[in-house]
Coordinates of C-alpha atoms and ligand atoms in Angstrom, one line a residue:
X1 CA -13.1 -58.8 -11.8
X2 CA -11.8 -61.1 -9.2
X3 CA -9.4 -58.8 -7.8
X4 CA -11.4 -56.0 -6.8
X5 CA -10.6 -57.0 -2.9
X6 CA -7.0 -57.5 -3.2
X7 CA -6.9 -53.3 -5.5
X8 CA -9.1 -51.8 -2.9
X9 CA -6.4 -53.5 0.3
X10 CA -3.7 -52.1 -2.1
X11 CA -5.2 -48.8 -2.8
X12 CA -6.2 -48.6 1.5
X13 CA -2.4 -49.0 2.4
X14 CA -1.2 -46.6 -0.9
X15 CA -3.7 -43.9 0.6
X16 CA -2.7 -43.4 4.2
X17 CA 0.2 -40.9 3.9
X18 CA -2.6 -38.6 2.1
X19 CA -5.2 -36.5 3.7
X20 CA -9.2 -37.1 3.0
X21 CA -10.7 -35.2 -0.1
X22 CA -12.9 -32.4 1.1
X23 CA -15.8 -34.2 0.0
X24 CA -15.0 -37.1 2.3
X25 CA -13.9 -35.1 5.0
X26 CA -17.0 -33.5 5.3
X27 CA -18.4 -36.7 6.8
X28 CA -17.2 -36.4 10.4
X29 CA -19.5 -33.0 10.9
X30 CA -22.1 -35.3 9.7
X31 CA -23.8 -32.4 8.2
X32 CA -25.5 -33.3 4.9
X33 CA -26.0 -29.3 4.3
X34 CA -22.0 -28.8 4.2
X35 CA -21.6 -32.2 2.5
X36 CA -24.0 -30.9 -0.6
X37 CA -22.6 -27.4 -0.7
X38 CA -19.1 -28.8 -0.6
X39 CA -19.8 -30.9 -3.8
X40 CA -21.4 -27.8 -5.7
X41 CA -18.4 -26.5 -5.2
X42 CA -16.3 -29.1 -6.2
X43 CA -17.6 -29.5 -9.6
X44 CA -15.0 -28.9 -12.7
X45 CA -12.3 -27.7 -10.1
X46 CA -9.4 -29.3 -8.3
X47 CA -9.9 -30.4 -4.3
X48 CA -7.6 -27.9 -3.5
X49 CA -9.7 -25.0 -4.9
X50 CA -12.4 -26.8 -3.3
X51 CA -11.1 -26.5 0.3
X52 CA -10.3 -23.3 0.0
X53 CA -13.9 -22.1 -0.9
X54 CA -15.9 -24.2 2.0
X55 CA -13.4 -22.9 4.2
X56 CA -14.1 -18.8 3.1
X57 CA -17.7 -19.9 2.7
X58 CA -18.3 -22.0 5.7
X59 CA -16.8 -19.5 8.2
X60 CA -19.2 -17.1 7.1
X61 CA -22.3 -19.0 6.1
X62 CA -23.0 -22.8 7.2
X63 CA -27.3 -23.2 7.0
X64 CA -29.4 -22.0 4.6
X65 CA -30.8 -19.3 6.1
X66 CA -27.3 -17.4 6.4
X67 CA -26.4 -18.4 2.3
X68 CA -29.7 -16.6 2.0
X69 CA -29.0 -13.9 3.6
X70 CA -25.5 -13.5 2.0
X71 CA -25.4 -10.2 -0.5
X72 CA -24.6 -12.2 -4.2
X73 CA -21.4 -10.1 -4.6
X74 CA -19.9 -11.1 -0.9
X75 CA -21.4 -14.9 -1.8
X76 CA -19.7 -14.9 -5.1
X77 CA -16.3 -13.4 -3.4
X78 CA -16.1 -16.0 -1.0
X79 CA -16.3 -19.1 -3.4
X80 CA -14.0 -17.0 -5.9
X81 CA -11.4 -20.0 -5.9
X82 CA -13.9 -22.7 -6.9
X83 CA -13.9 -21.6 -10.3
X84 CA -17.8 -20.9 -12.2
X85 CA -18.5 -19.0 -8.9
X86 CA -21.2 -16.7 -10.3
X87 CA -23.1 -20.2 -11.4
X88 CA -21.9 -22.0 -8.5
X89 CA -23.7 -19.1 -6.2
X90 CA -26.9 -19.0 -8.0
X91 CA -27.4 -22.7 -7.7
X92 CA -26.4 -22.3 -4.2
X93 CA -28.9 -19.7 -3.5
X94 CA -31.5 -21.7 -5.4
X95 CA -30.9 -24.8 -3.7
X96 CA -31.1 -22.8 -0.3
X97 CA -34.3 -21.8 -1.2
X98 CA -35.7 -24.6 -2.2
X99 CA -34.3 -26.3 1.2
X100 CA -36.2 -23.6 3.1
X101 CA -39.2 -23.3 1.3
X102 CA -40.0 -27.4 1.0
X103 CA -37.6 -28.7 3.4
X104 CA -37.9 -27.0 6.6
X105 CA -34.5 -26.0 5.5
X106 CA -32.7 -29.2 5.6
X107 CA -31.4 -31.4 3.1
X108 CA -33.6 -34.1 2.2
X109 CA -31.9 -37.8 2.4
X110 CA -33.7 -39.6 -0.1
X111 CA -32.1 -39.8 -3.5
X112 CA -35.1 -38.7 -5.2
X113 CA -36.1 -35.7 -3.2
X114 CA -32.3 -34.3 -3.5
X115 CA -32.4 -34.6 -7.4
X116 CA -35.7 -33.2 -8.0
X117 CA -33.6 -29.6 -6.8
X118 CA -32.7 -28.0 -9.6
X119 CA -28.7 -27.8 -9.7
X120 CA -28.7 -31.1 -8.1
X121 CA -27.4 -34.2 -10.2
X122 CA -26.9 -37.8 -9.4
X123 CA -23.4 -37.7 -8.6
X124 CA -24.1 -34.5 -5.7
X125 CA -26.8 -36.5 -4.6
X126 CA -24.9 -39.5 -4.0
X127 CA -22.2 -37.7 -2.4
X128 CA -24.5 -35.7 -0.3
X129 CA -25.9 -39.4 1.0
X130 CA -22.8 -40.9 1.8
X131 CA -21.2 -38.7 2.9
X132 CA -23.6 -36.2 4.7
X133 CA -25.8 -38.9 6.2
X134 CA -23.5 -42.0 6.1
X135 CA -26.0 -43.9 3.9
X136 CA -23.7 -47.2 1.7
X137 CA -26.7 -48.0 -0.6
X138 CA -24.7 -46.4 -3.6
X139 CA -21.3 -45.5 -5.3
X140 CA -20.8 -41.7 -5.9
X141 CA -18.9 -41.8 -9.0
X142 CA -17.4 -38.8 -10.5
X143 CA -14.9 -38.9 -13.3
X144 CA -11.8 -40.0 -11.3
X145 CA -14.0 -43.7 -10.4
X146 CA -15.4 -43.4 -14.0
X147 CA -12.2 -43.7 -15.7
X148 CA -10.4 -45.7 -13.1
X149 CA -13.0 -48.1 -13.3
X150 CA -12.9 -48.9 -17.1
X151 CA -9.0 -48.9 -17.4
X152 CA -9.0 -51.6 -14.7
X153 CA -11.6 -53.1 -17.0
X154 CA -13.6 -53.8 -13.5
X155 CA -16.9 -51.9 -15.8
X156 CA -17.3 -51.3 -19.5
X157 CA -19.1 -48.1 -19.4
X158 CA -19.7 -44.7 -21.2
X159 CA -20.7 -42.6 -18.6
X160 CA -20.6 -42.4 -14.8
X161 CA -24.4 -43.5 -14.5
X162 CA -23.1 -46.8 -16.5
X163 CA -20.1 -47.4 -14.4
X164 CA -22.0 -46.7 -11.2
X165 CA -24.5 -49.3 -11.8
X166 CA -22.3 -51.5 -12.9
X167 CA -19.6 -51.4 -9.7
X168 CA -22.4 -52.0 -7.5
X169 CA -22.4 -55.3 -9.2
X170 CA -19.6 -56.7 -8.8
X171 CA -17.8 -54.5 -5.9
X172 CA -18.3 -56.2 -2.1
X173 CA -21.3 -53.9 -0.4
X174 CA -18.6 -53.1 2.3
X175 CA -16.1 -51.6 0.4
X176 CA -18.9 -49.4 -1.1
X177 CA -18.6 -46.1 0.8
X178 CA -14.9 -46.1 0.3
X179 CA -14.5 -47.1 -3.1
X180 CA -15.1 -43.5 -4.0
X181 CA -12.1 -41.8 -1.4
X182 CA -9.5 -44.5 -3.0
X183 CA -10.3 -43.9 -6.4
X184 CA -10.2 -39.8 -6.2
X185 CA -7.0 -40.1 -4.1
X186 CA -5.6 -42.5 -7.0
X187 CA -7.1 -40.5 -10.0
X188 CA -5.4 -37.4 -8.3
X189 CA -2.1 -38.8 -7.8
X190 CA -1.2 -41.8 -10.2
X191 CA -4.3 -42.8 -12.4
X192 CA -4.3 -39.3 -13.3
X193 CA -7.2 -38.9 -16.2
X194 CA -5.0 -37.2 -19.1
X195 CA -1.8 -39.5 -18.8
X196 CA -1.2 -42.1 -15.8
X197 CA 1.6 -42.8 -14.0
X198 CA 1.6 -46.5 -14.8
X199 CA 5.4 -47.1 -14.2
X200 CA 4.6 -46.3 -10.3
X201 CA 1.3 -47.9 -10.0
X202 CA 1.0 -50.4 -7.1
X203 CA -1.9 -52.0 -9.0
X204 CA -0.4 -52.1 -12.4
X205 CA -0.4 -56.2 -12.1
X206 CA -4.4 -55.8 -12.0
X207 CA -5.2 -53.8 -14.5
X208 CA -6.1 -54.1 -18.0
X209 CA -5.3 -50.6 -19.2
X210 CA -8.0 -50.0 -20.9
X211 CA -8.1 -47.0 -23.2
X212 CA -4.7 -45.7 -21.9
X213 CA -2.7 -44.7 -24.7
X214 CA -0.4 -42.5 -23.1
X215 CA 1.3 -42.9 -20.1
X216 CA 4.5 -42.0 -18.2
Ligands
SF4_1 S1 -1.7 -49.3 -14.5 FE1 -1.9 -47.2 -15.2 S2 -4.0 -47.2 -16.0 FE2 -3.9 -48.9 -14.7 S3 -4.6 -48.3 -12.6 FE3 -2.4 -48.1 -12.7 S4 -2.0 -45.9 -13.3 FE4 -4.1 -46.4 -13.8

């Protein structure tokens, strides 16, 4: 699609009045180990309940070695909010663990070595990369990006994998590590996955509307 650069200027201006995602405010502490526990926590739950886990479990527990040492109970208690949390705290003791035992307890920074962790997908991985270590060389896309991206009709894809690949074709290598910001920010408030808000979209002239059969 030609007009990726002109939606992702719209989309930049749109976004200001809005605070960062958690995910992506985790980047200024460049801490990949906050970063990656952050997106555990984010998964099938809203940023809001996001924020408010990181924040119980982060002022308690911020390396390894304290998650670790965390009582499951207390760790499940304090991520309470995220949803799944007894899951969510297994994995998070495992991939602890596994930092400590393989890692010298820190997170590794090459996509292969953080997906070999059990718990650990392609999309946390990603995340945990550009955001935790500032590395552009991919485009963490979750389900917000994933849909955005095939109603615009910018990719024609089935899954997130798909649509990933297929963004890095076409989208500017600049606009790579922010593509993924403007997109949850949209998804969250006007491309919102179950029924858009097309009638206030700034970049309604752009899109294609793909799959969108109801809207308001
Ligand atoms: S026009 Fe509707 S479907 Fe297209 S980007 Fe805007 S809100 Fe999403």
């Amino acid at each position: 699609m030609k007009n990726i650069t002109k939606v992702i200027s719209i989309l930049k201006k749109w976004s200001k009045p809005y605070g960062l995602p958690t995910l992506r405010s985790t980047h200024k502490e460049k801490n990949p180990f906050k970063t990656l526990i952050a997106c555990l926590l984010s998964l099938r739950t809203q940023d809001s309940n996001t924020r408010k886990a990181t924040d119980a479990l982060f002022s308690v527990a911020d390396t390894p070695e304290k998650i670790l040492k965390l009582p499951q109970k207390k760790l499940e208690k304090l991520i309470f909010s995220s949803g799944y949390y007894r899951n969510k705290a297994k994995t998070i003791k495992h991939v602890s663990k596994v930092l400590l035992q393989d890692h010298s307890g820190k997170v590794p920074s090459s996509l292969d070595d953080l997906m070999k962790i059990k718990g650990i997908g392609r999309k946390t991985a990603t995340i945990t990369r550009t955001f935790g270590f500032g590395k552009s060389d991919s485009i963490p896309t979750d389900v917000h990006v994933h849909v955005i991206a095939n109603r615009l009709g910018l990719v024609k894809a089935k899954n997130p994998e798909q649509t990933e690949q297929q963004l890095m074709k076409i989208v500017p290598r600049k606009y790579w590590f922010e593509l993924n910001t403007l997109f949850v920010l949209f998804g969250k408030h006007i491309c919102i996955t179950m029924s858009p808000f097309c009638s206030r979209c700034p970049i309604r002239k752009y899109c294609l509307r793909i799959g969108v059969k109801r809207s308001r």
